[in-house]
Amino acid sequence: MVRLDKIVTKAGDGGKTRLATGEPVSKASARVEAYGAVDEANSAIGVARLHTGADFVLDPILGRAQNDLFDLGADLATPETDPPPAFEALRVQDAQVTRLETEIDLLNETLEPLTSFVLPGGAPAAAHLHVARATMRRAERAIVALADIERVSPEVIKFANRMSDLLFVAARWANDQGRADVIWKPGANR
């Protein structure tokens, strides 16, 4: 169980933070950037959920996604080291990736077929989910950049990729199952 008693610690006033292992790092490190971007995507989903509470299919999926994004952040905040940390690190599991794939398929099976790229917009929930998707894509890029310099599990990268896919399909679902999507018209304003 996580317990947070004191929020203002002033420990980060010098531009440093601590990873889950207790190791101090710069707040500008690639690892902090990666889990910070995940936190931003999670926050964007929270805003989208202000508009999805009545959707008994989509809202629970988004709730699970938010919880799993915290798992992803915890995984990223705990470097994979040899030897491993003295505690059992929370790691993203392949079953979480599989669940995302199942939920993507569930939402996607009733969507109108795509005839072009989708512009971000439409219903409020869809617009916010597109912001979450774009933010998750940035998080995915930050995770890949981290993986270029430090060890990151393949499940973490797959999970980040599937999460952005889920958010795209969720945005279409929120747009009247794709019927209210805003479709890109290439060269329409030339």
mmCIF file of C-alpha atoms in Angstrom:
data_model
loop_
_atom_site.group_PDB
_atom_site.id
_atom_site.type_symbol
_atom_site.label_atom_id
_atom_site.label_comp_id
_atom_site.label_asym_id
_atom_site.label_seq_id
_atom_site.Cartn_x
_atom_site.Cartn_y
_atom_site.Cartn_z
ATOM 1 C CA MET A 1 0.000 0.000 0.000
ATOM 2 C CA VAL A 2 1.243 3.457 -0.879
ATOM 3 C CA ARG A 3 1.037 6.083 1.844
ATOM 4 C CA LEU A 4 1.722 9.756 1.255
ATOM 5 C CA ASP A 5 1.660 11.822 4.433
ATOM 6 C CA LYS A 6 3.618 14.887 3.435
ATOM 7 C CA ILE A 7 3.193 16.523 0.037
ATOM 8 C CA VAL A 8 5.418 19.602 0.431
ATOM 9 C CA THR A 9 8.869 18.184 1.110
ATOM 10 C CA LYS A 10 10.996 20.824 -0.671
ATOM 11 C CA ALA A 11 13.289 17.960 -1.703
ATOM 12 C CA GLY A 12 12.856 18.842 -5.380
ATOM 13 C CA ASP A 13 13.708 22.513 -5.009
ATOM 14 C CA GLY A 14 17.198 21.888 -6.381
ATOM 15 C CA GLY A 15 15.937 20.281 -9.593
ATOM 16 C CA LYS A 16 16.344 16.694 -8.405
ATOM 17 C CA THR A 17 13.822 13.974 -7.658
ATOM 18 C CA ARG A 18 14.093 10.400 -6.465
ATOM 19 C CA LEU A 19 13.226 7.301 -8.405
ATOM 20 C CA ALA A 20 11.314 4.454 -6.740
ATOM 21 C CA THR A 21 14.691 2.972 -5.776
ATOM 22 C CA GLY A 22 15.584 6.132 -3.855
ATOM 23 C CA GLU A 23 18.239 7.108 -6.387
ATOM 24 C CA PRO A 24 18.408 10.884 -6.943
ATOM 25 C CA VAL A 25 18.138 12.045 -10.567
ATOM 26 C CA SER A 26 17.647 15.293 -12.422
ATOM 27 C CA LYS A 27 14.037 16.218 -13.072
ATOM 28 C CA ALA A 28 15.195 16.675 -16.683
ATOM 29 C CA SER A 29 16.387 13.062 -17.027
ATOM 30 C CA ALA A 30 15.010 10.881 -19.826
ATOM 31 C CA ARG A 31 13.423 8.568 -17.253
ATOM 32 C CA VAL A 32 11.568 11.381 -15.475
ATOM 33 C CA GLU A 33 10.524 12.787 -18.862
ATOM 34 C CA ALA A 34 9.064 9.379 -19.815
ATOM 35 C CA TYR A 35 7.000 8.811 -16.701
ATOM 36 C CA GLY A 36 6.048 12.488 -16.596
ATOM 37 C CA ALA A 37 4.585 12.226 -20.101
ATOM 38 C CA VAL A 38 2.663 9.119 -19.013
ATOM 39 C CA ASP A 39 1.254 11.142 -16.105
ATOM 40 C CA GLU A 40 0.149 13.870 -18.540
ATOM 41 C CA ALA A 41 -1.666 11.313 -20.721
ATOM 42 C CA ASN A 42 -3.348 9.897 -17.629
ATOM 43 C CA SER A 43 -4.485 13.385 -16.616
ATOM 44 C CA ALA A 44 -5.900 14.002 -20.100
ATOM 45 C CA ILE A 45 -7.915 10.781 -19.800
ATOM 46 C CA GLY A 46 -9.219 12.057 -16.474
ATOM 47 C CA VAL A 47 -10.534 15.184 -18.193
ATOM 48 C CA ALA A 48 -12.106 13.079 -20.966
ATOM 49 C CA ARG A 49 -13.852 10.962 -18.343
ATOM 50 C CA LEU A 50 -15.781 14.043 -17.223
ATOM 51 C CA HIS A 51 -17.781 13.365 -20.405
ATOM 52 C CA THR A 52 -17.917 9.532 -20.433
ATOM 53 C CA GLY A 53 -19.553 8.672 -17.114
ATOM 54 C CA ALA A 54 -22.835 7.661 -18.758
ATOM 55 C CA ASP A 55 -21.084 5.364 -21.258
ATOM 56 C CA PHE A 56 -21.134 2.006 -19.491
ATOM 57 C CA VAL A 57 -18.814 0.449 -22.080
ATOM 58 C CA LEU A 58 -16.191 3.151 -22.558
ATOM 59 C CA ASP A 59 -15.882 4.665 -19.083
ATOM 60 C CA PRO A 60 -14.817 1.431 -17.295
ATOM 61 C CA ILE A 61 -12.245 0.819 -20.045
ATOM 62 C CA LEU A 62 -10.828 4.296 -19.474
ATOM 63 C CA GLY A 63 -10.792 3.726 -15.707
ATOM 64 C CA ARG A 64 -8.741 0.550 -16.161
ATOM 65 C CA ALA A 65 -6.470 2.427 -18.578
ATOM 66 C CA GLN A 66 -5.810 5.115 -15.971
ATOM 67 C CA ASN A 67 -4.917 2.546 -13.336
ATOM 68 C CA ASP A 68 -2.622 0.718 -15.743
ATOM 69 C CA LEU A 69 -0.941 3.996 -16.676
ATOM 70 C CA PHE A 70 -0.006 4.377 -13.012
ATOM 71 C CA ASP A 71 1.493 0.862 -13.228
ATOM 72 C CA LEU A 72 3.426 2.016 -16.295
ATOM 73 C CA GLY A 73 4.687 5.084 -14.425
ATOM 74 C CA ALA A 74 5.762 2.914 -11.486
ATOM 75 C CA ASP A 75 7.591 0.576 -13.872
ATOM 76 C CA LEU A 76 9.395 3.498 -15.501
ATOM 77 C CA ALA A 77 10.253 5.019 -12.092
ATOM 78 C CA THR A 78 12.031 1.791 -11.128
ATOM 79 C CA PRO A 79 15.081 1.189 -13.334
ATOM 80 C CA GLU A 80 15.787 -2.405 -14.301
ATOM 81 C CA THR A 81 19.101 -3.141 -12.627
ATOM 82 C CA ASP A 82 21.421 -6.051 -11.924
ATOM 83 C CA PRO A 83 20.951 -7.007 -9.216
ATOM 84 C CA PRO A 84 17.257 -6.042 -9.080
ATOM 85 C CA PRO A 85 16.028 -3.679 -6.348
ATOM 86 C CA ALA A 86 15.607 -5.035 -2.825
ATOM 87 C CA PHE A 87 11.809 -4.764 -3.219
ATOM 88 C CA GLU A 88 9.487 -6.338 -5.775
ATOM 89 C CA ALA A 89 9.174 -3.759 -8.518
ATOM 90 C CA LEU A 90 5.793 -3.251 -10.163
ATOM 91 C CA ARG A 91 6.249 -4.162 -13.812
ATOM 92 C CA VAL A 92 3.870 -3.950 -16.757
ATOM 93 C CA GLN A 93 2.802 -7.457 -17.729
ATOM 94 C CA ASP A 94 2.038 -8.884 -21.154
ATOM 95 C CA ALA A 95 -1.503 -9.633 -19.890
ATOM 96 C CA GLN A 96 -2.067 -5.877 -19.627
ATOM 97 C CA VAL A 97 -1.065 -5.468 -23.277
ATOM 98 C CA THR A 98 -3.395 -8.330 -24.248
ATOM 99 C CA ARG A 99 -6.277 -6.746 -22.334
ATOM 100 C CA LEU A 100 -5.750 -3.470 -24.214
ATOM 101 C CA GLU A 101 -5.828 -5.355 -27.509
ATOM 102 C CA THR A 102 -9.088 -7.068 -26.499
ATOM 103 C CA GLU A 103 -10.647 -3.737 -25.530
ATOM 104 C CA ILE A 104 -9.465 -2.106 -28.770
ATOM 105 C CA ASP A 105 -11.143 -4.916 -30.732
ATOM 106 C CA LEU A 106 -14.338 -4.612 -28.652
ATOM 107 C CA LEU A 107 -14.659 -0.888 -29.360
ATOM 108 C CA ASN A 108 -13.486 -1.090 -32.962
ATOM 109 C CA GLU A 109 -15.870 -3.829 -34.109
ATOM 110 C CA THR A 110 -18.894 -1.484 -34.224
ATOM 111 C CA LEU A 111 -17.150 1.643 -35.552
ATOM 112 C CA GLU A 112 -17.873 3.095 -38.959
ATOM 113 C CA PRO A 113 -15.056 2.146 -41.351
ATOM 114 C CA LEU A 114 -12.420 4.835 -41.870
ATOM 115 C CA THR A 115 -12.285 6.519 -45.275
ATOM 116 C CA SER A 116 -9.576 9.039 -44.340
ATOM 117 C CA PHE A 117 -7.567 10.192 -41.359
ATOM 118 C CA VAL A 118 -9.582 11.538 -38.437
ATOM 119 C CA LEU A 119 -9.085 15.112 -37.278
ATOM 120 C CA PRO A 120 -9.143 15.653 -33.507
ATOM 121 C CA GLY A 121 -12.561 16.916 -32.518
ATOM 122 C CA GLY A 122 -16.225 16.107 -32.521
ATOM 123 C CA ALA A 123 -17.920 15.436 -29.197
ATOM 124 C CA PRO A 124 -16.237 16.829 -26.053
ATOM 125 C CA ALA A 125 -15.210 13.340 -24.883
ATOM 126 C CA ALA A 126 -13.734 12.559 -28.296
ATOM 127 C CA ALA A 127 -11.814 15.826 -28.452
ATOM 128 C CA HIS A 128 -10.315 15.203 -25.003
ATOM 129 C CA LEU A 129 -9.497 11.594 -25.895
ATOM 130 C CA HIS A 130 -7.625 12.834 -28.971
ATOM 131 C CA VAL A 131 -5.570 15.098 -26.669
ATOM 132 C CA ALA A 132 -4.904 12.056 -24.473
ATOM 133 C CA ARG A 133 -3.926 10.017 -27.558
ATOM 134 C CA ALA A 134 -1.497 12.664 -28.782
ATOM 135 C CA THR A 135 -0.034 12.971 -25.285
ATOM 136 C CA MET A 136 0.318 9.195 -25.063
ATOM 137 C CA ARG A 137 2.133 9.165 -28.406
ATOM 138 C CA ARG A 138 4.572 11.704 -26.953
ATOM 139 C CA ALA A 139 4.977 9.489 -23.890
ATOM 140 C CA GLU A 140 5.677 6.549 -26.177
ATOM 141 C CA ARG A 141 8.403 8.548 -27.951
ATOM 142 C CA ALA A 142 9.909 9.499 -24.578
ATOM 143 C CA ILE A 143 9.881 5.832 -23.516
ATOM 144 C CA VAL A 144 11.615 4.788 -26.739
ATOM 145 C CA ALA A 145 14.191 7.565 -26.232
ATOM 146 C CA LEU A 146 14.779 6.244 -22.709
ATOM 147 C CA ALA A 147 15.110 2.695 -24.073
ATOM 148 C CA ASP A 148 17.853 3.961 -26.398
ATOM 149 C CA ILE A 149 20.012 4.828 -23.374
ATOM 150 C CA GLU A 150 18.748 2.610 -20.520
ATOM 151 C CA ARG A 151 17.113 -0.785 -20.146
ATOM 152 C CA VAL A 152 13.321 -0.745 -20.561
ATOM 153 C CA SER A 153 11.231 -3.892 -20.915
ATOM 154 C CA PRO A 154 9.656 -4.694 -24.285
ATOM 155 C CA GLU A 155 6.261 -4.916 -22.514
ATOM 156 C CA VAL A 156 6.540 -1.257 -21.517
ATOM 157 C CA ILE A 157 7.025 -0.159 -25.127
ATOM 158 C CA LYS A 158 4.235 -2.431 -26.414
ATOM 159 C CA PHE A 159 1.900 -1.231 -23.678
ATOM 160 C CA ALA A 160 2.522 2.435 -24.512
ATOM 161 C CA ASN A 161 1.875 1.750 -28.195
ATOM 162 C CA ARG A 162 -1.368 -0.142 -27.519
ATOM 163 C CA MET A 163 -2.553 2.545 -25.096
ATOM 164 C CA SER A 164 -2.346 5.205 -27.785
ATOM 165 C CA ASP A 165 -4.218 2.850 -30.134
ATOM 166 C CA LEU A 166 -6.898 2.367 -27.482
ATOM 167 C CA LEU A 167 -7.266 6.128 -27.049
ATOM 168 C CA PHE A 168 -7.683 6.608 -30.813
ATOM 169 C CA VAL A 169 -10.418 3.977 -30.982
ATOM 170 C CA ALA A 170 -11.991 5.360 -27.794
ATOM 171 C CA ALA A 171 -12.146 8.839 -29.365
ATOM 172 C CA ARG A 172 -13.920 7.401 -32.394
ATOM 173 C CA TRP A 173 -16.299 5.476 -30.117
ATOM 174 C CA ALA A 174 -17.088 8.720 -28.271
ATOM 175 C CA ASN A 175 -17.897 10.340 -31.627
ATOM 176 C CA ASP A 176 -21.111 8.341 -31.998
ATOM 177 C CA GLN A 177 -19.133 5.207 -32.828
ATOM 178 C CA GLY A 178 -17.327 6.974 -35.649
ATOM 179 C CA ARG A 179 -20.421 8.485 -37.292
ATOM 180 C CA ALA A 180 -19.518 11.963 -35.981
ATOM 181 C CA ASP A 181 -15.783 11.765 -36.724
ATOM 182 C CA VAL A 182 -14.259 14.847 -38.306
ATOM 183 C CA ILE A 183 -12.601 13.498 -41.458
ATOM 184 C CA TRP A 184 -9.498 14.992 -43.062
ATOM 185 C CA LYS A 185 -10.064 16.161 -46.643
ATOM 186 C CA PRO A 186 -6.580 16.338 -48.214
ATOM 187 C CA GLY A 187 -5.961 19.630 -50.008
ATOM 188 C CA ALA A 188 -9.508 20.873 -49.313
ATOM 189 C CA ASN A 189 -8.408 24.465 -48.648
ATOM 190 C CA ARG A 190 -5.955 25.023 -51.485
#
